[in-house]
Short mmCIF file of C-alpha atoms in Angstrom, two decimals:
data_model
loop_
_atom_site.label_atom_id
_atom_site.label_comp_id
_atom_site.label_asym_id
_atom_site.label_seq_id
_atom_site.Cartn_x
_atom_site.Cartn_y
_atom_site.Cartn_z
CA MET D 1 153.51 89.14 115.70
CA LYS D 2 150.34 86.64 116.08
CA GLU D 3 150.67 83.25 117.38
CA ALA D 4 151.36 80.34 115.36
CA ILE D 5 148.54 77.94 115.03
CA THR D 6 148.72 74.97 116.55
CA ILE D 7 147.47 71.35 116.17
CA LYS D 8 145.68 72.05 119.81
CA GLU D 9 144.27 75.07 119.10
CA ILE D 10 142.41 73.04 116.23
CA ALA D 11 141.31 70.23 118.33
CA ARG D 12 140.43 72.99 120.97
CA ARG D 13 138.13 74.45 118.39
CA LEU D 14 136.42 71.16 117.30
CA LYS D 15 136.32 69.68 120.67
CA ILE D 16 138.48 66.57 119.50
CA SER D 17 141.84 65.31 120.57
CA PRO D 18 144.94 66.63 119.41
CA SER D 19 146.09 63.34 117.98
CA SER D 20 143.36 63.06 115.95
CA VAL D 21 144.34 66.54 113.61
CA SER D 22 147.29 65.77 113.32
CA ARG D 23 146.17 62.14 111.68
CA ALA D 24 143.32 63.99 109.92
CA LEU D 25 146.34 66.47 108.48
CA GLN D 26 147.93 63.37 107.11
CA ASP D 27 144.88 62.31 105.50
CA SER D 28 145.01 58.43 107.66
CA PRO D 29 142.02 55.88 107.10
CA ARG D 30 141.26 56.01 111.09
CA ILE D 31 139.88 59.23 110.90
CA GLY D 32 136.47 59.45 109.63
CA GLN D 33 135.99 61.38 105.85
CA LYS D 34 133.73 63.87 107.64
CA THR D 35 136.30 64.80 110.61
CA ARG D 36 139.03 64.98 108.12
CA LYS D 37 137.50 67.91 106.29
CA ALA D 38 136.59 69.35 109.34
CA VAL D 39 139.68 69.46 110.42
CA GLN D 40 141.81 70.11 106.72
CA ASP D 41 138.93 73.60 106.09
CA LEU D 42 139.34 74.65 109.54
CA ALA D 43 143.54 74.54 109.08
CA ALA D 44 143.21 76.34 105.60
CA GLN D 45 141.17 78.67 107.13
CA LEU D 46 143.57 79.69 109.92
CA ARG D 47 146.95 79.04 107.80
CA TYR D 48 147.95 76.48 110.03
CA THR D 49 151.74 75.33 108.97
CA PRO D 50 153.19 72.24 110.33
CA SER D 51 155.83 72.92 112.97
CA GLN D 52 159.17 71.34 111.09
CA THR D 53 160.99 71.78 113.72
CA ALA D 54 158.17 69.23 115.61
CA ARG D 55 158.29 66.92 112.38
CA ASN D 56 162.34 66.72 112.49
CA LEU D 57 161.89 65.96 116.58
CA ARG D 58 159.62 63.46 115.80
CA ARG D 59 162.32 61.77 113.26
CA GLY D 60 165.10 62.21 115.27
CA LYS D 61 166.70 64.77 113.45
CA THR D 62 167.29 68.29 113.58
CA GLY D 63 167.50 69.54 109.99
CA VAL D 64 170.19 71.71 110.43
CA PHE D 65 173.64 70.67 108.74
CA ALA D 66 176.56 73.08 109.74
CA MET D 67 179.21 74.35 107.92
CA VAL D 68 182.98 75.27 109.23
CA LEU D 69 185.21 76.69 106.63
CA PRO D 70 188.32 79.40 106.49
CA GLU D 71 186.41 82.77 104.53
CA ILE D 72 183.71 82.80 102.94
CA ARG D 73 185.26 85.65 100.67
CA GLU D 74 187.12 83.43 99.14
CA ASN D 75 185.35 82.54 96.21
CA PHE D 76 186.09 78.62 96.35
CA PHE D 77 183.93 78.53 99.50
CA SER D 78 180.94 80.67 98.34
CA GLU D 79 180.95 78.24 95.27
CA VAL D 80 181.31 75.40 98.03
CA VAL D 81 178.15 77.00 100.09
CA ASN D 82 176.37 76.99 96.96
CA GLY D 83 176.17 73.59 96.48
CA VAL D 84 175.73 72.23 99.76
CA GLU D 85 172.37 75.22 99.63
CA GLU D 86 171.06 74.07 97.15
CA LEU D 87 170.91 70.67 97.49
CA ALA D 88 170.09 70.79 101.39
CA PHE D 89 167.57 73.14 101.12
CA LEU D 90 165.89 70.90 98.27
CA HIS D 91 165.92 68.30 100.66
CA GLN D 92 164.67 70.62 103.52
CA TYR D 93 167.68 71.01 105.35
CA SER D 94 168.87 74.46 106.42
CA VAL D 95 172.69 75.41 106.90
CA ALA D 96 174.39 77.33 109.95
CA LEU D 97 177.87 78.49 108.41
CA TYR D 98 180.56 79.31 110.41
CA GLN D 99 183.92 80.88 109.82
CA SER D 100 187.16 79.82 111.14
CA HIS D 101 189.16 82.79 109.36
CA ASP D 102 191.92 80.21 109.16
CA LEU D 103 192.50 80.29 113.01
CA PHE D 104 192.98 76.90 114.92
CA GLU D 105 191.74 78.48 118.12
CA ARG D 106 188.46 79.18 116.61
CA GLU D 107 188.18 76.42 115.06
CA GLN D 108 188.23 74.34 118.00
CA GLN D 109 185.61 77.25 119.76
CA ILE D 110 183.20 76.26 116.52
CA LEU D 111 183.13 72.40 116.81
CA ALA D 112 183.45 72.46 121.05
CA MET D 113 180.05 74.42 120.44
CA LEU D 114 178.89 72.13 117.54
CA THR D 115 179.11 69.28 120.19
CA ARG D 116 176.65 70.94 122.76
CA THR D 117 174.48 71.71 119.61
CA GLN D 118 172.20 69.25 118.09
CA VAL D 119 172.93 69.49 114.24
CA ASP D 120 172.63 66.09 112.45
CA GLY D 121 175.76 66.44 110.02
CA VAL D 122 179.03 68.40 109.87
CA MET D 123 181.35 69.94 106.94
CA LEU D 124 184.71 70.91 107.74
CA SER D 125 187.83 72.45 105.15
CA VAL D 126 190.31 72.95 108.17
CA ALA D 127 192.12 76.33 109.44
CA LYS D 128 195.95 76.62 107.89
CA GLU D 129 196.69 77.08 111.40
CA SER D 130 195.30 73.65 112.34
CA ARG D 131 198.07 71.01 113.07
CA GLN D 132 196.70 68.54 115.06
CA PHE D 133 192.56 67.60 115.10
CA ASP D 134 191.36 65.92 118.72
CA HIS D 135 189.03 68.90 118.33
CA VAL D 136 187.45 66.71 115.22
CA GLN D 137 188.05 63.43 116.50
CA ASP D 138 185.64 64.76 119.60
CA LEU D 139 183.02 65.05 117.03
CA ILE D 140 183.29 61.72 115.13
CA ASP D 141 183.47 59.98 118.48
CA ARG D 142 180.14 61.66 119.30
CA GLY D 143 178.24 59.86 116.75
CA ILE D 144 178.22 62.89 114.44
CA PRO D 145 178.85 62.39 110.85
CA VAL D 146 182.01 64.45 109.24
CA VAL D 147 182.55 65.34 106.06
CA LEU D 148 186.17 66.97 105.67
CA PHE D 149 186.27 68.75 102.29
CA ASP D 150 188.85 70.30 100.15
CA ARG D 151 191.45 71.06 103.59
CA ILE D 152 191.18 67.15 104.46
CA PRO D 153 193.74 66.66 107.32
CA PRO D 154 195.54 63.21 107.42
CA ASN D 155 195.13 60.28 109.74
CA ILE D 156 191.25 60.88 110.65
CA ASP D 157 188.93 57.87 109.47
CA THR D 158 185.44 60.10 108.62
CA HIS D 159 183.37 60.71 105.28
CA GLN D 160 186.06 63.35 102.73
CA VAL D 161 184.94 64.89 99.18
CA GLY D 162 188.04 67.08 97.64
CA CYS D 163 189.92 67.33 94.30
CA ASP D 164 192.99 65.77 93.16
CA MET D 165 195.59 68.54 93.70
CA GLU D 166 198.66 66.38 92.84
CA LYS D 167 197.05 65.24 89.74
CA GLY D 168 196.58 69.01 89.11
CA ALA D 169 199.97 69.97 90.35
CA MET D 170 201.45 67.61 87.86
CA GLU D 171 199.13 68.67 84.55
CA ALA D 172 199.82 72.30 85.11
CA THR D 173 203.50 71.92 85.88
CA ARG D 174 203.95 69.94 82.70
CA TRP D 175 201.82 71.89 80.64
CA LEU D 176 204.79 75.10 81.30
CA ALA D 177 207.63 72.52 80.44
CA GLY D 178 205.17 71.21 77.48
CA ARG D 179 205.32 75.17 76.35
CA GLY D 180 209.31 75.75 76.55
CA PHE D 181 209.72 77.05 80.32
CA LYS D 182 212.73 75.55 81.44
CA ARG D 183 212.61 76.70 85.39
CA ILE D 184 209.87 76.96 86.92
CA ALA D 185 209.24 78.29 90.41
CA LEU D 186 206.24 76.57 92.73
CA LEU D 187 204.64 79.65 95.36
CA ASN D 188 203.21 76.80 97.75
CA GLY D 189 200.84 77.22 100.77
CA PRO D 190 201.46 76.63 103.92
CA GLN D 191 203.28 72.89 105.55
CA PRO D 192 200.24 71.98 107.36
CA LEU D 193 198.11 71.98 104.58
CA VAL D 194 197.80 68.66 103.05
CA ALA D 195 196.82 70.69 99.85
CA SER D 196 199.92 72.19 100.17
CA GLU D 197 201.49 68.84 99.92
CA ASP D 198 199.68 67.49 97.04
CA ARG D 199 200.45 70.82 95.14
CA TYR D 200 204.51 70.19 95.62
CA ARG D 201 204.14 66.22 94.77
CA GLY D 202 202.63 67.07 91.90
CA TYR D 203 204.91 69.31 90.96
CA ILE D 204 208.19 67.60 91.48
CA LYS D 205 206.76 64.39 89.66
CA ALA D 206 206.16 67.14 86.15
CA LEU D 207 209.42 68.03 87.06
CA LEU D 208 210.98 64.75 86.68
CA ALA D 209 209.35 63.24 84.06
CA GLU D 210 210.23 66.15 82.08
CA ASN D 211 213.45 65.97 83.43
CA LEU D 212 213.71 69.65 84.47
CA PRO D 213 215.91 70.48 87.26
CA VAL D 214 214.44 69.98 90.59
CA GLU D 215 215.88 73.34 93.00
CA ASN D 216 215.17 73.81 96.56
CA ALA D 217 216.02 77.44 95.41
CA LEU D 218 212.12 77.98 92.93
CA VAL D 219 209.99 76.67 96.18
CA LYS D 220 208.55 79.52 98.20
CA ARG D 221 206.38 78.95 100.76
CA VAL D 222 203.39 81.83 101.49
CA ASP D 223 201.04 81.55 104.80
CA LEU D 224 198.31 82.93 101.69
CA SER D 225 199.02 86.71 102.97
CA PRO D 226 199.69 89.56 99.80
CA GLU D 227 202.42 90.60 102.05
CA ASP D 228 204.10 87.14 102.62
CA THR D 229 203.50 86.34 98.93
CA ILE D 230 205.24 89.53 97.96
CA GLN D 231 208.56 89.23 100.06
CA LYS D 232 208.74 85.34 98.70
CA MET D 233 208.14 86.49 94.89
CA THR D 234 210.78 89.05 94.68
CA GLN D 235 213.10 86.51 96.82
CA LEU D 236 212.59 84.38 93.52
CA LEU D 237 213.11 87.29 91.50
CA SER D 238 216.03 88.71 93.27
CA ALA D 239 218.30 85.18 92.14
CA ILE D 240 221.09 84.32 89.65
CA HIS D 241 218.59 82.31 88.14
CA PRO D 242 215.20 83.55 88.29
CA PRO D 243 211.41 81.30 86.96
CA ASP D 244 210.46 82.16 83.84
CA ALA D 245 207.32 80.74 85.08
CA VAL D 246 205.59 80.12 88.37
CA LEU D 247 203.17 77.10 89.58
CA ALA D 248 201.29 79.65 92.13
CA PHE D 249 198.99 77.75 95.28
CA ASN D 250 195.59 79.46 94.23
CA ASP D 251 194.80 82.40 92.14
CA TYR D 252 194.91 84.72 94.84
CA VAL D 253 198.40 83.91 95.08
CA ALA D 254 199.23 84.72 91.40
CA LEU D 255 197.89 88.02 91.47
CA ASP D 256 199.77 89.12 94.70
CA ALA D 257 203.07 87.39 93.17
CA MET D 258 202.36 89.34 89.96
CA GLN D 259 202.44 92.34 91.78
CA ALA D 260 205.96 92.05 92.66
CA CYS D 261 206.66 91.41 89.20
CA ARG D 262 205.47 94.42 87.61
CA LYS D 263 207.12 96.17 91.21
CA ASN D 264 210.52 94.77 89.08
CA GLY D 265 209.21 96.09 85.95
CA LEU D 266 208.90 92.26 83.72
CA CYS D 267 205.72 91.90 81.84
CA ILE D 268 203.42 89.20 82.74
CA ASN D 269 203.02 87.19 80.21
CA THR D 270 206.09 87.97 78.34
CA ASP D 271 208.81 88.54 80.43
CA ILE D 272 207.62 85.32 83.30
CA SER D 273 204.05 83.92 83.20
CA PHE D 274 202.09 82.17 85.34
CA VAL D 275 199.39 79.20 86.09
CA SER D 276 197.27 78.73 89.12
CA PHE D 277 194.54 76.94 90.93
CA ALA D 278 190.76 78.13 91.82
CA ASN D 279 190.13 79.42 88.18
CA LEU D 280 188.13 82.84 89.84
CA PRO D 281 186.08 84.12 87.09
CA LEU D 282 187.24 87.69 87.89
CA THR D 283 190.29 86.37 85.92
CA ALA D 284 188.54 86.82 82.86
CA TYR D 285 188.40 90.51 82.87
CA MET D 286 191.84 90.90 83.32
CA ASP D 287 194.60 91.76 80.83
CA HIS D 288 197.01 89.54 81.77
CA SER D 289 195.61 86.62 83.51
CA PRO D 290 197.71 83.71 84.75
CA LEU D 291 197.86 81.27 81.36
CA ALA D 292 195.64 78.81 83.10
CA SER D 293 194.47 77.57 86.28
CA VAL D 294 193.24 74.31 88.05
CA GLU D 295 189.17 74.43 88.08
CA GLN D 296 188.71 72.30 91.62
CA HIS D 297 185.04 71.94 90.80
CA PRO D 298 183.79 73.57 94.19
CA TYR D 299 180.10 73.45 93.15
CA GLN D 300 179.83 69.85 92.91
CA ILE D 301 182.26 69.16 95.99
CA GLY D 302 179.48 71.10 98.50
CA ARG D 303 176.95 69.01 96.65
CA LYS D 304 179.03 65.97 96.87
CA ALA D 305 179.13 66.73 100.47
CA VAL D 306 175.43 67.04 101.27
CA ASP D 307 175.10 63.78 99.52
CA ILE D 308 177.19 61.62 101.85
CA LEU D 309 175.43 63.42 104.94
CA LEU D 310 172.20 62.63 103.37
CA SER D 311 173.12 58.99 102.62
CA VAL D 312 174.78 58.34 106.22
CA LEU D 313 171.22 59.88 107.88
CA ASP D 314 169.42 57.47 105.41
CA ILE D 315 171.27 54.71 106.42
CA GLY D 316 171.23 55.43 110.45
CA ASP D 317 174.70 54.19 110.78
CA VAL D 318 177.66 57.01 110.74
CA GLU D 319 180.57 54.53 111.16
CA SER D 320 180.00 52.08 108.52
CA GLY D 321 181.34 52.62 105.00
CA PHE D 322 182.94 56.07 104.95
CA HIS D 323 182.66 57.67 101.80
CA ARG D 324 185.66 59.11 99.89
CA ILE D 325 185.08 60.99 97.13
CA MET D 326 188.31 62.57 94.70
CA LEU D 327 187.12 64.72 91.90
CA GLU D 328 188.99 65.40 89.27
CA PRO D 329 190.65 68.40 88.21
CA GLU D 330 190.20 70.27 84.91
CA LEU D 331 193.35 72.19 83.42
CA VAL D 332 191.81 75.89 82.06
CA VAL D 333 193.52 77.07 79.62
CA ARG D 334 193.38 81.05 79.73
CA VAL D 335 196.07 82.18 77.17
CA VAL D 336 197.53 80.58 74.57
CA SER D 337 201.23 81.21 74.72
#
């Protein structure tokens, strides 16, 4: 590969100082018109491209945002990435993507590495294993802007953007109750996730509002793996009084639970029905999809996270006025029962 043409090379060829070349390229009036034209013509001839790294260093920035999320293969997180990249690239920022694979230790290692790597900001959705967050606080204490998104741990003062899952769970449960379902179960996520507790609160509020029974036996926590979900769904079906509908943590959990129902000879949306979260596009191609799903607006979450970082960097103060944005959920009805 040919060496990139630098300002110093242009200066050497024209026998002027590098600072004069820099000013001429910026069309500064401090440089005579004849010199400006000579510099710009030679730069065009040599196909000179300004160094973005050098420009960022002059601004005291790196031009890089880091994004740490559980699994890129999940449609929700890939849509968040789409929103992040589109707005970041529009503002000439690149995005470094890291996956925790829902492992606490890996998340710790990634954030520790980011404390040693120069980035202008970090967007983080915590791993399901994470129960303490000193590694997150360490980033914040070092003055690195941190935006927590979707999976937002409690008691951390920093920027946040998510969707109101308590409200979404309440609307979804009440929607099922309004269609005559009486025994609505909850296949919830792991306890450490705040998102799981949000769903639980919304579910309970809806049952109370609809005068439906609140039974511990109708609530199961899953570790989000297919095996555990199938096991917990099978437990629900083997009860003396099984559910006639299920609110699932997300569409993936709903799809795994449906497998258990089919293995037990049940017909989806006839013998038992599902409502879930995430609104996966693939369910549109299913003969028997969940009746409805709560849209969490992942693309908008990604854009809002970048918006926050851009705003913080523009102001230059990472400690004042933490941004907390909570988007409104939308219950997307797929099948009218």
